[in-house]
Amino acid sequence: MSQDKQSLTGIEDSTNQPTTLFKKHRKIFFTLFASLLIIGAIIGIVAGVKTNNKTDTVSASSPSHAIIKHSCSTTRYPDLCFSAVASVPGVTSKLVTLKDVIEISLNLTTTAVEHNYFTVEKLTKRKDLTKREKTALHDCLETIDETLDELHEAMEDLNEYPNKKSLVQHADDLKTLLSSAITNQETCLDGFSHDSADKKIREVLSDGQRHVERMCSNALAMIKNLTDTDIANELKLSGTNNRKLKEEVGTDQSGWPEWLSAGDRRLLQSSSVTPNVVVAADGSGDFKTVSDAVKAAPSKSSKRYVIRIKSGTYRENVDVSKDKHNIMFLGDGRKTTIITGSKNVVDGSTTFNSATVAAVGKGFLARGVTFQNTAGPSKHQAVALRVGADLAAFYECDMIAYQDTLYVHSNRQFFINCFIAGTVDFIFGNSAVVLQDCDIHARRPNSGQKNMVTAQGRSDPNQNTGIVIQKSRIGATGDLRSVQGSFPTYLGRPWKEYSRTVVMQSDISNVIHPDGWFPWSGNFALNTLFYGEYQNRGTGAGTSKRVGWKGFKMITSATEAQGFTPGKFIAGGSWLSSTTFPFSLGL
């Protein structure tokens, strides 16, 4: 079951403005012949599952049959898993291990994603689309493109498994890629959740997107089974000191990731970072806009590319696309370097596309910058910052808006000493993210609204995602403090079925309602979510009146809490040192 994101006033979620990005997508990477093969393969698999007809070419007595059955038994959709893999011609000669089954499953999933691309592209040519529908279809094309990259990277990583990296790193990387791929399917459909017309387009896309989501879910479940088993066996054989299991494997003795060049290490270790380019609104730099500086940056660079943004207010929407790796925004200070926009759902955007800044390229960093959306509480979803970049980090930054301020969309992220302010669901998404030593403040919303600090979007129990707030301060802005009795504020509500949020070692003010948490709709997700609190303090940290949901837990074990620290939850030991930002890996 999934849930479309709605405001507390009943206005449903959306995405954003249309562009011609799908034209910039992959160049025609499929021939007509390949297209027909793709469509035929997907229709065959889906039809086989729906009718329960036997589509497999594997004899029930063959070893391959047993391997497929056993491999698929750990998935959430075992019939789909078996039907899809067994239908591949010549599969008998290809299957020896669980890893073989996963590889075939990933290939089939890629084919299904490609089919969905054609479906969406065809819809973009309709003449009766609204502004938001065009935008939502654009969002789908973008997330489909990202999914193809993630599946390709997962296949490469699986081919290198288990010798290229430590078992822990392999496991975390693979689970992150498939978790993000699942999230992308949800994101596409969430863009069609506003008007009745939107929902008609959603119905056209739903079967294809859900099919891919289930295929990704099955691959994720099998990957989790594979890596969990191998890690457990390694522990039994060699004990916890075995080098292959250490999270630090993949870094050299200095603690830097092996992939980071010596030059970049010197750059990052220096007290001052030399920018590659300077942005200045007054024309005194290399560029007048941040967007132009990003566009000029090299694609898929392995070296850090520093864009210094001088003091000023930049009124623009900035897109750091998936091809722009290792970009760093270096502001003159959060109070003086401000990037601001006002795109929002009420005016026809989607939530996804409303972001003032969207950071998707791997390794994105920002320091001393304010990200802002000034649309206001009456415009509903209006994102200041959306982050889909893997291994992204933010230091001394502000994110300021109202509903849906910070969209932690996917992959692994870290925020340190940041200020986040908003109203409804103002930290939301489905990344694996830790917010450490941050000030998180609810603002005064519209009359009749309730504030939700988080709305986490985990839709599959095997996803390694969740929102962790650690060693931070949860309070209220000045405009809310004097009237907070009229606007209840909660730590969060479950956007999706397996929503996961942990608040630990933080100071919680009395702005938080004694219940702590708020339902989304009726009993939805109350038994399947995971909401945890550990060693919090402050007038709002009392737990005697907290909700009695099955999914809520007071964490008392330090060992369990350790699993939500940066070192464990986002594999911080293997990458946070390269950011040059401060961090704490443990409790």
Tab-separated table of N, CA and C in Angstrom, residues 383-528:
chain	number	residue	atom	x	y	z
A	383	VAL	N	9.111	23.449	-1.965
A	383	VAL	CA	10.378	22.921	-1.451
A	383	VAL	C	11.504	23.951	-1.586
A	384	ALA	N	12.285	24.096	-0.532
A	384	ALA	CA	13.479	24.947	-0.589
A	384	ALA	C	14.661	24.166	-1.157
A	385	LEU	N	14.848	22.931	-0.704
A	385	LEU	CA	15.986	22.109	-1.131
A	385	LEU	C	15.546	20.666	-1.296
A	386	ARG	N	15.822	20.107	-2.478
A	386	ARG	CA	15.611	18.675	-2.705
A	386	ARG	C	16.962	18.021	-2.948
A	387	VAL	N	17.215	16.915	-2.227
A	387	VAL	CA	18.498	16.224	-2.350
A	387	VAL	C	18.273	14.771	-2.744
A	388	GLY	N	18.786	14.402	-3.912
A	388	GLY	CA	18.786	13.015	-4.349
A	388	GLY	C	20.202	12.529	-4.589
A	389	ALA	N	21.172	13.368	-4.276
A	389	ALA	CA	22.583	13.031	-4.473
A	389	ALA	C	23.042	12.013	-3.443
A	390	ASP	N	23.765	11.009	-3.883
A	390	ASP	CA	24.360	10.072	-2.934
A	390	ASP	C	25.614	10.695	-2.344
A	391	LEU	N	25.855	10.422	-1.076
A	391	LEU	CA	27.017	10.934	-0.347
A	391	LEU	C	27.039	12.465	-0.369
A	392	ALA	N	25.885	13.054	-0.077
A	392	ALA	CA	25.742	14.508	-0.037
A	392	ALA	C	25.840	14.993	1.404
A	393	ALA	N	26.434	16.171	1.593
A	393	ALA	CA	26.581	16.707	2.946
A	393	ALA	C	26.419	18.226	2.937
A	394	PHE	N	25.865	18.737	4.054
A	394	PHE	CA	25.580	20.160	4.202
A	394	PHE	C	26.073	20.616	5.569
A	395	TYR	N	26.809	21.741	5.586
A	395	TYR	CA	27.395	22.257	6.819
A	395	TYR	C	27.100	23.753	6.918
A	396	GLU	N	26.571	24.149	8.062
A	396	GLU	CA	26.266	25.552	8.319
A	396	GLU	C	25.387	26.147	7.219
A	397	CYS	N	24.330	25.412	6.882
A	397	CYS	CA	23.375	25.871	5.879
A	397	CYS	C	21.995	26.032	6.512
A	398	ASP	N	21.182	26.901	5.917
A	398	ASP	CA	19.793	27.074	6.346
A	398	ASP	C	18.862	26.591	5.250
A	399	MET	N	17.767	25.934	5.642
A	399	MET	CA	16.699	25.557	4.723
A	399	MET	C	15.411	26.133	5.289
A	400	ILE	N	14.845	27.104	4.596
A	400	ILE	CA	13.722	27.858	5.137
A	400	ILE	C	12.564	27.889	4.150
A	401	ALA	N	11.417	27.422	4.590
A	401	ALA	CA	10.188	27.481	3.796
A	401	ALA	C	9.020	27.223	4.746
A	402	TYR	N	7.917	26.728	4.224
A	402	TYR	CA	6.770	26.377	5.062
A	402	TYR	C	6.484	24.880	4.886
A	403	GLN	N	5.529	24.506	4.068
A	403	GLN	CA	5.244	23.080	3.879
A	403	GLN	C	6.297	22.462	2.956
A	404	ASP	N	6.854	21.315	3.395
A	404	ASP	CA	7.817	20.549	2.590
A	404	ASP	C	9.116	21.309	2.337
A	405	THR	N	9.694	21.870	3.367
A	405	THR	CA	10.929	22.659	3.229
A	405	THR	C	12.082	21.857	2.657
A	406	LEU	N	12.406	20.752	3.310
A	406	LEU	CA	13.588	19.960	2.954
A	406	LEU	C	13.147	18.588	2.470
A	407	TYR	N	13.382	18.326	1.193
A	407	TYR	CA	12.995	17.062	0.567
A	407	TYR	C	14.234	16.180	0.474
A	408	VAL	N	14.399	15.304	1.462
A	408	VAL	CA	15.525	14.362	1.462
A	408	VAL	C	15.072	13.155	0.632
A	409	HIS	N	15.167	13.300	-0.662
A	409	HIS	CA	14.480	12.404	-1.590
A	409	HIS	C	15.005	10.981	-1.568
A	410	SER	N	16.325	10.786	-1.731
A	410	SER	CA	16.861	9.425	-1.873
A	410	SER	C	18.361	9.418	-1.640
A	411	ASN	N	18.916	8.214	-1.527
A	411	ASN	CA	20.354	7.988	-1.322
A	411	ASN	C	20.805	8.403	0.077
A	412	ARG	N	22.136	8.578	0.280
A	412	ARG	CA	22.700	8.807	1.616
A	412	ARG	C	23.111	10.269	1.784
A	413	GLN	N	22.675	10.857	2.912
A	413	GLN	CA	22.869	12.288	3.125
A	413	GLN	C	23.238	12.583	4.573
A	414	PHE	N	23.901	13.719	4.758
A	414	PHE	CA	24.317	14.123	6.107
A	414	PHE	C	24.208	15.642	6.224
A	415	PHE	N	23.611	16.103	7.334
A	415	PHE	CA	23.477	17.517	7.617
A	415	PHE	C	24.087	17.793	8.985
A	416	ILE	N	24.977	18.784	9.063
A	416	ILE	CA	25.635	19.101	10.320
A	416	ILE	C	25.569	20.612	10.568
A	417	ASN	N	25.125	20.981	11.771
A	417	ASN	CA	25.031	22.387	12.174
A	417	ASN	C	24.228	23.207	11.166
A	418	CYS	N	23.064	22.681	10.784
A	418	CYS	CA	22.169	23.380	9.862
A	418	CYS	C	20.912	23.840	10.599
A	419	PHE	N	20.193	24.769	9.984
A	419	PHE	CA	18.937	25.276	10.526
A	419	PHE	C	17.841	24.964	9.521
A	420	ILE	N	16.796	24.240	9.978
A	420	ILE	CA	15.692	23.870	9.093
A	420	ILE	C	14.398	24.368	9.730
A	421	ALA	N	13.612	25.147	8.982
A	421	ALA	CA	12.367	25.694	9.511
A	421	ALA	C	11.229	25.456	8.530
A	422	GLY	N	10.049	25.126	9.068
A	422	GLY	CA	8.895	24.908	8.209
A	422	GLY	C	7.653	24.585	9.018
A	423	THR	N	6.630	24.124	8.331
A	423	THR	CA	5.352	23.833	8.978
A	423	THR	C	4.954	22.365	8.763
A	424	VAL	N	4.213	22.086	7.721
A	424	VAL	CA	3.687	20.743	7.475
A	424	VAL	C	4.741	19.870	6.795
A	425	ASP	N	5.070	18.725	7.419
A	425	ASP	CA	5.979	17.742	6.801
A	425	ASP	C	7.275	18.401	6.328
A	426	PHE	N	7.862	19.260	7.138
A	426	PHE	CA	8.922	20.098	6.582
A	426	PHE	C	10.279	19.420	6.432
A	427	ILE	N	10.429	18.210	6.924
A	427	ILE	CA	11.557	17.352	6.535
A	427	ILE	C	10.931	16.051	6.059
A	428	PHE	N	11.026	15.759	4.778
A	428	PHE	CA	10.316	14.596	4.243
A	428	PHE	C	11.117	13.948	3.123
A	429	GLY	N	10.737	12.715	2.776
A	429	GLY	CA	11.414	11.999	1.702
A	429	GLY	C	11.824	10.610	2.126
A	430	ASN	N	12.647	9.969	1.298
A	430	ASN	CA	13.012	8.577	1.579
A	430	ASN	C	14.490	8.304	1.338
A	431	SER	N	15.328	9.213	1.788
A	431	SER	CA	16.764	8.947	1.780
A	431	SER	C	17.151	8.253	3.082
A	432	ALA	N	18.405	7.862	3.169
A	432	ALA	CA	18.999	7.486	4.449
A	432	ALA	C	19.766	8.718	4.898
A	433	VAL	N	19.244	9.418	5.904
A	433	VAL	CA	19.806	10.723	6.248
A	433	VAL	C	19.954	10.870	7.749
A	434	VAL	N	21.047	11.514	8.148
A	434	VAL	CA	21.267	11.871	9.547
A	434	VAL	C	21.421	13.382	9.622
A	435	LEU	N	20.611	13.992	10.478
A	435	LEU	CA	20.727	15.419	10.769
A	435	LEU	C	21.341	15.536	12.154
A	436	GLN	N	22.575	16.007	12.215
A	436	GLN	CA	23.341	16.012	13.459
A	436	GLN	C	23.655	17.453	13.866
A	437	ASP	N	23.448	17.746	15.152
A	437	ASP	CA	23.741	19.073	15.692
A	437	ASP	C	23.046	20.168	14.885
A	438	CYS	N	21.772	19.943	14.570
A	438	CYS	CA	20.991	20.900	13.787
A	438	CYS	C	19.917	21.558	14.653
A	439	ASP	N	19.499	22.741	14.247
A	439	ASP	CA	18.365	23.420	14.869
A	439	ASP	C	17.172	23.264	13.946
A	440	ILE	N	16.146	22.605	14.450
A	440	ILE	CA	14.979	22.256	13.652
A	440	ILE	C	13.761	22.919	14.287
A	441	HIS	N	13.217	23.930	13.605
A	441	HIS	CA	12.182	24.761	14.216
A	441	HIS	C	10.895	24.774	13.401
A	442	ALA	N	9.795	24.520	14.086
A	442	ALA	CA	8.474	24.669	13.472
A	442	ALA	C	8.103	26.150	13.430
A	443	ARG	N	7.386	26.537	12.365
A	443	ARG	CA	6.935	27.922	12.214
A	443	ARG	C	5.415	27.989	12.373
A	444	ARG	N	4.898	29.194	12.380
A	444	ARG	CA	3.452	29.366	12.457
A	444	ARG	C	2.827	29.015	11.104
A	445	PRO	N	1.929	28.024	11.070
A	445	PRO	CA	1.291	27.632	9.817
A	445	PRO	C	-0.005	28.416	9.596
A	446	ASN	N	-0.738	28.033	8.578
A	446	ASN	CA	-2.056	28.614	8.355
A	446	ASN	C	-3.033	28.162	9.433
A	447	SER	N	-4.094	28.917	9.616
A	447	SER	CA	-5.120	28.559	10.582
A	447	SER	C	-5.678	27.175	10.271
A	448	GLY	N	-5.795	26.344	11.302
A	448	GLY	CA	-6.345	25.006	11.136
A	448	GLY	C	-5.323	23.943	10.794
A	449	GLN	N	-4.090	24.346	10.524
A	449	GLN	CA	-3.055	23.365	10.190
A	449	GLN	C	-2.317	22.885	11.430
A	450	LYS	N	-1.740	21.701	11.316
A	450	LYS	CA	-0.857	21.159	12.341
A	450	LYS	C	0.541	21.066	11.748
A	451	ASN	N	1.541	21.259	12.562
A	451	ASN	CA	2.923	21.139	12.112
A	451	ASN	C	3.417	19.706	12.270
A	452	MET	N	4.114	19.221	11.255
A	452	MET	CA	4.762	17.914	11.309
A	452	MET	C	6.239	18.113	10.977
A	453	VAL	N	7.102	17.772	11.916
A	453	VAL	CA	8.532	17.938	11.651
A	453	VAL	C	8.968	17.020	10.531
A	454	THR	N	8.485	15.779	10.509
A	454	THR	CA	8.921	14.817	9.485
A	454	THR	C	7.735	14.108	8.840
A	455	ALA	N	7.955	13.639	7.623
A	455	ALA	CA	7.024	12.734	6.935
A	455	ALA	C	7.901	11.815	6.103
A	456	GLN	N	8.308	10.719	6.713
A	456	GLN	CA	9.279	9.838	6.065
A	456	GLN	C	8.570	8.878	5.108
A	457	GLY	N	9.184	8.592	3.962
A	457	GLY	CA	8.500	7.888	2.886
A	457	GLY	C	8.998	6.505	2.535
A	458	ARG	N	9.383	5.712	3.524
A	458	ARG	CA	9.859	4.350	3.247
A	458	ARG	C	8.669	3.461	2.887
A	459	SER	N	8.706	2.853	1.693
A	459	SER	CA	7.569	2.069	1.208
A	459	SER	C	7.837	0.571	1.184
A	460	ASP	N	9.053	0.171	1.515
A	460	ASP	CA	9.433	-1.244	1.477
A	460	ASP	C	10.245	-1.552	2.732
A	461	PRO	N	9.944	-2.641	3.427
A	461	PRO	CA	10.642	-2.922	4.690
A	461	PRO	C	12.125	-3.217	4.526
A	462	ASN	N	12.564	-3.540	3.304
A	462	ASN	CA	13.975	-3.840	3.075
A	462	ASN	C	14.795	-2.613	2.681
A	463	GLN	N	14.148	-1.482	2.457
A	463	GLN	CA	14.898	-0.269	2.137
A	463	GLN	C	15.726	0.166	3.340
A	464	ASN	N	16.959	0.617	3.081
A	464	ASN	CA	17.848	1.021	4.174
A	464	ASN	C	17.708	2.513	4.479
A	465	THR	N	16.493	3.013	4.364
A	465	THR	CA	16.240	4.448	4.439
A	465	THR	C	15.584	4.853	5.753
A	466	GLY	N	15.596	6.148	6.018
A	466	GLY	CA	14.963	6.675	7.217
A	466	GLY	C	15.535	8.041	7.550
A	467	ILE	N	14.839	8.772	8.406
A	467	ILE	CA	15.296	10.079	8.882
A	467	ILE	C	15.769	9.922	10.322
A	468	VAL	N	17.008	10.316	10.584
A	468	VAL	CA	17.557	10.279	11.937
A	468	VAL	C	17.922	11.700	12.349
A	469	ILE	N	17.378	12.132	13.472
A	469	ILE	CA	17.716	13.426	14.058
A	469	ILE	C	18.520	13.148	15.310
A	470	GLN	N	19.795	13.544	15.308
A	470	GLN	CA	20.702	13.196	16.407
A	470	GLN	C	21.395	14.443	16.964
A	471	LYS	N	21.461	14.525	18.277
A	471	LYS	CA	22.197	15.596	18.957
A	471	LYS	C	21.767	16.973	18.455
A	472	SER	N	20.474	17.113	18.223
A	472	SER	CA	19.947	18.357	17.656
A	472	SER	C	18.982	19.029	18.622
A	473	ARG	N	18.398	20.129	18.161
A	473	ARG	CA	17.479	20.900	18.985
A	473	ARG	C	16.191	21.130	18.198
A	474	ILE	N	15.069	20.659	18.752
A	474	ILE	CA	13.774	20.796	18.096
A	474	ILE	C	12.957	21.821	18.859
A	475	GLY	N	12.629	22.911	18.177
A	475	GLY	CA	11.927	23.990	18.862
A	475	GLY	C	10.972	24.722	17.947
A	476	ALA	N	10.743	26.002	18.232
A	476	ALA	CA	9.793	26.818	17.475
A	476	ALA	C	10.412	28.166	17.153
A	477	THR	N	10.025	28.712	16.007
A	477	THR	CA	10.445	30.060	15.664
A	477	THR	C	9.632	31.056	16.495
A	478	GLY	N	10.081	32.303	16.507
A	478	GLY	CA	9.435	33.303	17.345
A	478	GLY	C	7.969	33.511	17.037
A	479	ASP	N	7.594	33.418	15.752
A	479	ASP	CA	6.195	33.669	15.395
A	479	ASP	C	5.266	32.558	15.860
A	480	LEU	N	5.805	31.388	16.141
A	480	LEU	CA	4.983	30.276	16.616
A	480	LEU	C	4.953	30.210	18.142
A	481	ARG	N	6.056	30.534	18.797
A	481	ARG	CA	6.156	30.328	20.249
A	481	ARG	C	5.012	30.988	21.017
A	482	SER	N	4.626	32.186	20.631
A	482	SER	CA	3.605	32.917	21.393
A	482	SER	C	2.201	32.358	21.194
A	483	VAL	N	2.017	31.537	20.144
A	483	VAL	CA	0.674	30.995	19.852
A	483	VAL	C	0.701	29.482	19.655
A	484	GLN	N	1.725	28.833	20.161
A	484	GLN	CA	1.898	27.415	19.843
A	484	GLN	C	0.775	26.531	20.385
A	485	GLY	N	0.045	27.010	21.374
A	485	GLY	CA	-1.089	26.244	21.872
A	485	GLY	C	-2.195	26.094	20.851
A	486	SER	N	-2.226	26.968	19.873
A	486	SER	CA	-3.255	26.920	18.833
A	486	SER	C	-2.839	26.105	17.610
A	487	PHE	N	-1.562	25.709	17.562
A	487	PHE	CA	-1.052	24.985	16.397
A	487	PHE	C	-0.231	23.777	16.865
A	488	PRO	N	-0.890	22.644	17.091
A	488	PRO	CA	-0.169	21.459	17.575
A	488	PRO	C	0.973	21.074	16.631
A	489	THR	N	2.106	20.697	17.215
A	489	THR	CA	3.285	20.297	16.445
A	489	THR	C	3.713	18.904	16.886
A	490	TYR	N	4.008	18.061	15.923
A	490	TYR	CA	4.373	16.664	16.195
A	490	TYR	C	5.718	16.337	15.542
A	491	LEU	N	6.352	15.290	16.061
A	491	LEU	CA	7.648	14.877	15.512
A	491	LEU	C	7.518	14.309	14.107
A	492	GLY	N	6.343	13.763	13.775
A	492	GLY	CA	6.192	13.249	12.426
A	492	GLY	C	4.921	12.463	12.234
A	493	ARG	N	4.675	12.129	10.971
A	493	ARG	CA	3.561	11.256	10.600
A	493	ARG	C	4.015	10.388	9.432
A	494	PRO	N	3.396	9.216	9.254
A	494	PRO	CA	3.882	8.264	8.249
A	494	PRO	C	3.339	8.535	6.846
A	495	TRP	N	4.205	9.007	5.971
A	495	TRP	CA	3.821	9.258	4.584
A	495	TRP	C	3.597	7.946	3.835
A	496	LYS	N	4.465	6.965	4.084
A	496	LYS	CA	4.354	5.664	3.420
A	496	LYS	C	4.288	4.555	4.473
A	497	GLU	N	4.027	3.342	4.000
A	497	GLU	CA	3.659	2.251	4.894
A	497	GLU	C	4.741	1.865	5.898
A	498	TYR	N	6.015	1.952	5.504
A	498	TYR	CA	7.102	1.523	6.385
A	498	TYR	C	7.939	2.718	6.854
A	499	SER	N	7.283	3.848	7.009
A	499	SER	CA	7.929	5.086	7.455
A	499	SER	C	8.840	4.826	8.658
A	500	ARG	N	10.069	5.397	8.599
A	500	ARG	CA	11.033	5.157	9.690
A	500	ARG	C	11.721	6.476	10.076
A	501	THR	N	11.573	6.849	11.330
A	501	THR	CA	12.181	8.071	11.856
A	501	THR	C	12.657	7.817	13.279
A	502	VAL	N	13.856	8.286	13.581
A	502	VAL	CA	14.425	8.136	14.920
A	502	VAL	C	14.918	9.496	15.393
A	503	VAL	N	14.503	9.874	16.595
A	503	VAL	CA	14.989	11.097	17.225
A	503	VAL	C	15.771	10.686	18.457
A	504	MET	N	17.059	11.058	18.515
A	504	MET	CA	17.858	10.586	19.638
A	504	MET	C	18.886	11.629	20.087
A	505	GLN	N	19.131	11.605	21.382
A	505	GLN	CA	20.136	12.475	22.001
A	505	GLN	C	19.895	13.939	21.665
A	506	SER	N	18.633	14.324	21.557
A	506	SER	CA	18.289	15.677	21.146
A	506	SER	C	17.493	16.399	22.227
A	507	ASP	N	17.495	17.712	22.145
A	507	ASP	CA	16.714	18.533	23.046
A	507	ASP	C	15.396	18.875	22.369
A	508	ILE	N	14.289	18.473	22.987
A	508	ILE	CA	12.969	18.679	22.413
A	508	ILE	C	12.194	19.658	23.299
A	509	SER	N	11.812	20.775	22.731
A	509	SER	CA	11.104	21.791	23.515
A	509	SER	C	9.627	21.434	23.652
A	510	ASN	N	8.910	22.248	24.427
A	510	ASN	CA	7.500	21.978	24.676
A	510	ASN	C	6.617	22.316	23.476
A	511	VAL	N	7.198	22.685	22.355
A	511	VAL	CA	6.398	22.877	21.146
A	511	VAL	C	5.831	21.545	20.662
A	512	ILE	N	6.502	20.443	21.002
A	512	ILE	CA	6.050	19.113	20.583
A	512	ILE	C	4.918	18.629	21.490
A	513	HIS	N	3.837	18.216	20.872
A	513	HIS	CA	2.662	17.694	21.586
A	513	HIS	C	3.071	16.450	22.378
A	514	PRO	N	2.494	16.238	23.575
A	514	PRO	CA	2.856	15.059	24.387
A	514	PRO	C	2.701	13.728	23.650
A	515	ASP	N	1.759	13.637	22.686
A	515	ASP	CA	1.621	12.393	21.911
A	515	ASP	C	2.873	12.100	21.083
A	516	GLY	N	3.581	13.117	20.727
A	516	GLY	CA	4.815	12.953	19.969
A	516	GLY	C	4.624	12.795	18.479
A	517	TRP	N	3.724	11.892	18.097
A	517	TRP	CA	3.561	11.518	16.699
A	517	TRP	C	2.084	11.584	16.313
A	518	PHE	N	1.834	11.713	14.999
A	518	PHE	CA	0.465	11.914	14.530
A	518	PHE	C	0.174	10.944	13.385
A	519	PRO	N	-1.040	10.367	13.339
A	519	PRO	CA	-1.355	9.438	12.239
A	519	PRO	C	-1.522	10.175	10.916
A	520	TRP	N	-1.337	9.432	9.827
A	520	TRP	CA	-1.557	10.009	8.504
A	520	TRP	C	-3.046	9.999	8.156
A	521	SER	N	-3.612	8.804	8.220
A	521	SER	CA	-5.038	8.651	7.919
A	521	SER	C	-5.526	7.371	8.577
A	522	GLY	N	-6.351	7.498	9.589
A	522	GLY	CA	-6.849	6.315	10.280
A	522	GLY	C	-5.715	5.485	10.851
A	523	ASN	N	-5.758	4.177	10.577
A	523	ASN	CA	-4.735	3.265	11.097
A	523	ASN	C	-3.611	2.996	10.111
A	524	PHE	N	-3.589	3.732	9.000
A	524	PHE	CA	-2.574	3.495	7.983
A	524	PHE	C	-1.166	3.540	8.581
A	525	ALA	N	-0.424	2.462	8.376
A	525	ALA	CA	1.011	2.351	8.699
A	525	ALA	C	1.339	2.299	10.187
A	526	LEU	N	0.345	2.346	11.057
A	526	LEU	CA	0.652	2.417	12.485
A	526	LEU	C	1.307	1.141	13.010
A	527	ASN	N	1.066	0.023	12.343
A	527	ASN	CA	1.681	-1.243	12.760
A	527	ASN	C	2.978	-1.547	12.011
A	528	THR	N	3.188	-0.884	10.895
A	528	THR	CA	4.344	-1.210	10.053
A	528	THR	C	5.452	-0.158	10.111
